[in-house]
XYZ file of C-alpha atoms in Angstrom:
199
model
C 0.194 -0.035 -0.241
C 1.295 3.492 -0.770
C -0.241 6.529 -0.016
C 1.612 10.007 -1.162
C 2.179 12.188 2.348
C 3.494 15.517 1.795
C 5.824 16.777 4.502
C 4.433 18.144 7.535
C 1.336 16.921 6.991
C -0.484 13.285 8.599
C -3.182 11.397 6.964
C -5.416 8.214 8.058
C -5.958 4.677 6.726
C -8.055 2.437 7.633
C -6.489 -1.027 7.620
C -9.107 -2.785 10.022
C -8.939 -5.941 7.243
C -5.500 -7.085 7.880
C -5.143 -9.654 11.129
C -2.900 -12.182 12.231
C 0.970 -11.982 14.165
C 1.969 -9.608 11.030
C 3.680 -6.241 11.626
C 3.153 -3.239 9.933
C 6.315 -1.596 8.541
C 6.296 1.958 7.332
C 9.090 3.812 4.984
C 9.328 6.886 3.199
C 9.814 6.848 -0.592
C 13.307 6.627 -0.816
C 13.072 3.926 1.653
C 14.366 4.944 4.991
C 12.613 2.491 7.960
C 10.188 4.658 9.752
C 9.162 1.889 12.097
C 7.060 -1.661 12.393
C 3.885 -1.519 14.568
C 1.777 -4.626 15.245
C -1.374 -4.975 13.995
C -3.635 -3.978 16.796
C -4.688 -6.649 19.123
C -6.176 -7.548 22.822
C -3.872 -5.410 25.389
C -2.754 -6.897 28.112
C -4.202 -6.059 31.387
C -3.567 -7.103 35.254
C -6.130 -8.921 37.438
C -5.551 -8.245 40.713
C -5.549 -12.018 42.870
C -6.111 -11.159 46.756
C -5.292 -12.960 49.441
C -5.016 -12.214 53.537
C -1.536 -10.897 54.528
C -0.172 -11.730 51.204
C 0.565 -8.656 48.692
C -1.164 -8.356 45.762
C 0.264 -9.531 42.361
C -0.589 -8.285 39.493
C -1.217 -11.551 36.749
C -2.026 -11.370 32.932
C -4.309 -11.364 31.203
C -6.117 -10.967 27.631
C -8.712 -7.687 27.659
C -11.213 -7.873 24.847
C -10.972 -4.504 23.891
C -8.023 -3.612 21.691
C -5.385 -1.427 22.126
C -2.197 -0.290 19.921
C 0.640 -1.713 20.220
C 3.561 0.021 18.680
C 7.199 -2.670 19.107
C 9.779 -0.637 16.976
C 9.112 3.029 16.199
C 10.833 5.942 14.153
C 14.426 4.764 13.400
C 17.077 5.581 16.275
C 20.743 5.893 17.270
C 20.862 2.183 18.503
C 19.386 -1.239 18.227
C 15.393 -1.779 18.897
C 14.930 -4.084 21.653
C 11.905 -6.338 21.263
C 11.171 -7.147 24.857
C 10.288 -3.861 25.422
C 7.131 -1.614 23.969
C 4.675 0.171 24.420
C 0.455 -0.155 23.742
C -1.981 2.620 24.225
C -5.704 2.571 23.955
C -6.250 4.847 20.604
C -3.638 6.123 18.459
C -4.054 9.336 18.845
C -3.057 11.111 21.559
C -5.625 14.674 21.995
C -3.422 18.309 22.584
C -3.334 19.881 26.064
C -4.473 16.648 27.953
C -3.072 13.933 30.198
C -2.858 11.031 28.914
C -1.716 7.947 29.348
C 0.311 4.740 27.798
C 1.589 1.416 29.233
C 4.977 0.503 28.720
C 5.718 -3.056 28.886
C 8.490 -5.007 29.539
C 9.497 -8.541 29.405
C 12.175 -10.411 31.867
C 13.115 -9.766 35.811
C 16.101 -7.868 34.902
C 14.369 -4.942 34.260
C 16.400 -1.653 34.154
C 15.478 0.707 31.717
C 16.311 4.474 31.781
C 14.055 7.352 30.339
C 14.079 9.670 28.424
C 17.617 9.430 26.376
C 18.714 12.194 24.029
C 17.638 10.066 19.825
C 18.992 12.578 17.763
C 15.753 12.557 15.449
C 14.197 15.780 13.987
C 11.423 14.686 16.286
C 10.176 16.714 19.514
C 10.811 14.220 22.323
C 7.363 13.609 25.032
C 8.101 14.441 28.336
C 7.103 11.974 30.937
C 5.234 13.313 34.255
C 4.680 10.474 36.465
C 5.691 6.807 36.132
C 3.574 3.935 38.041
C 4.854 0.321 38.535
C 3.120 -2.606 40.658
C 6.088 -4.944 40.756
C 8.832 -2.070 39.861
C 10.964 0.527 41.483
C 10.626 3.819 39.675
C 13.435 6.712 40.335
C 13.272 9.620 39.912
C 17.039 12.318 39.353
C 14.348 15.683 38.009
C 16.060 14.630 34.641
C 15.004 10.925 34.171
C 12.860 8.329 35.365
C 14.967 4.854 36.304
C 13.337 1.972 36.507
C 14.979 -1.160 38.510
C 13.751 -4.438 39.176
C 11.660 -4.771 42.838
C 10.568 -6.987 45.475
C 7.601 -8.603 43.133
C 9.464 -8.453 40.047
C 9.975 -12.572 40.019
C 6.414 -13.138 40.152
C 5.995 -11.936 36.385
C 7.504 -12.461 33.180
C 6.036 -9.155 31.511
C 5.655 -5.834 34.021
C 3.788 -2.865 33.618
C 4.754 0.778 34.199
C 2.109 3.365 33.718
C 4.107 6.848 31.831
C 1.699 9.858 32.565
C 2.273 12.938 30.428
C 1.022 16.313 29.553
C 0.618 16.384 25.991
C 1.658 19.892 24.670
C -0.884 21.860 22.432
C -0.721 21.193 18.286
C -1.855 23.374 15.309
C -1.662 20.864 13.067
C -1.196 16.338 13.944
C 2.426 15.553 14.936
C 4.631 13.015 16.241
C 6.297 13.038 18.990
C 8.460 10.163 20.215
C 8.924 8.511 23.883
C 12.653 7.572 24.616
C 14.497 4.921 26.819
C 17.341 2.083 26.520
C 16.979 -1.103 28.499
C 19.725 -3.509 30.234
C 20.690 -6.222 28.329
C 22.544 -9.117 29.903
C 26.120 -9.595 28.576
C 25.311 -7.130 25.666
C 24.733 -4.065 27.235
C 21.695 -1.164 26.631
C 19.428 -1.557 23.718
C 17.444 1.554 22.775
C 14.039 1.534 22.232
C 11.598 5.138 20.400
C 8.515 4.935 19.900
C 6.713 7.438 17.799
C 3.357 8.238 19.325
C 0.610 10.821 17.232
C -0.536 14.418 18.759
C -3.798 15.786 17.249
C -5.131 19.348 18.040
């Protein structure tokens, strides 16, 4: 599928007929890859299992409602981790309003730093706050650090809720969310996700 797009503009096209586990690839006319996005699917949510005198631990369940999942974002400065992805209920965030997305990270050896420099010609969407039931989150004022918490071993996939104050825009605009995740015996891997904001 090809859709001509003028610089500085945005378009929406329905791909609702696509099914399965395929990834959609976005490229510019010159062949530059903008990123890969997973076809809309059921999201992952936490279902609490209460027990007396025992800390509650989330269990991942399939949710009937679908979400938009981005596994690989706009081309960045280093490899994009397959173990970290973003989910949001809608493709578009609304300008001038609070917004939330869910960061999901696989594995228990979680160490994530956000944001990082991308050197992309796209504005960074600043993070207002983060919260997680199983991970420890530190904030030094400039960067969030997500670490393994006391309950981290109870789950293979961890959820971190990111809150943003979305800036006002005059036209549809792509912002980026950036971070890097520690990979055992392999240093760091970056992840950069594009998010769309409408006026």
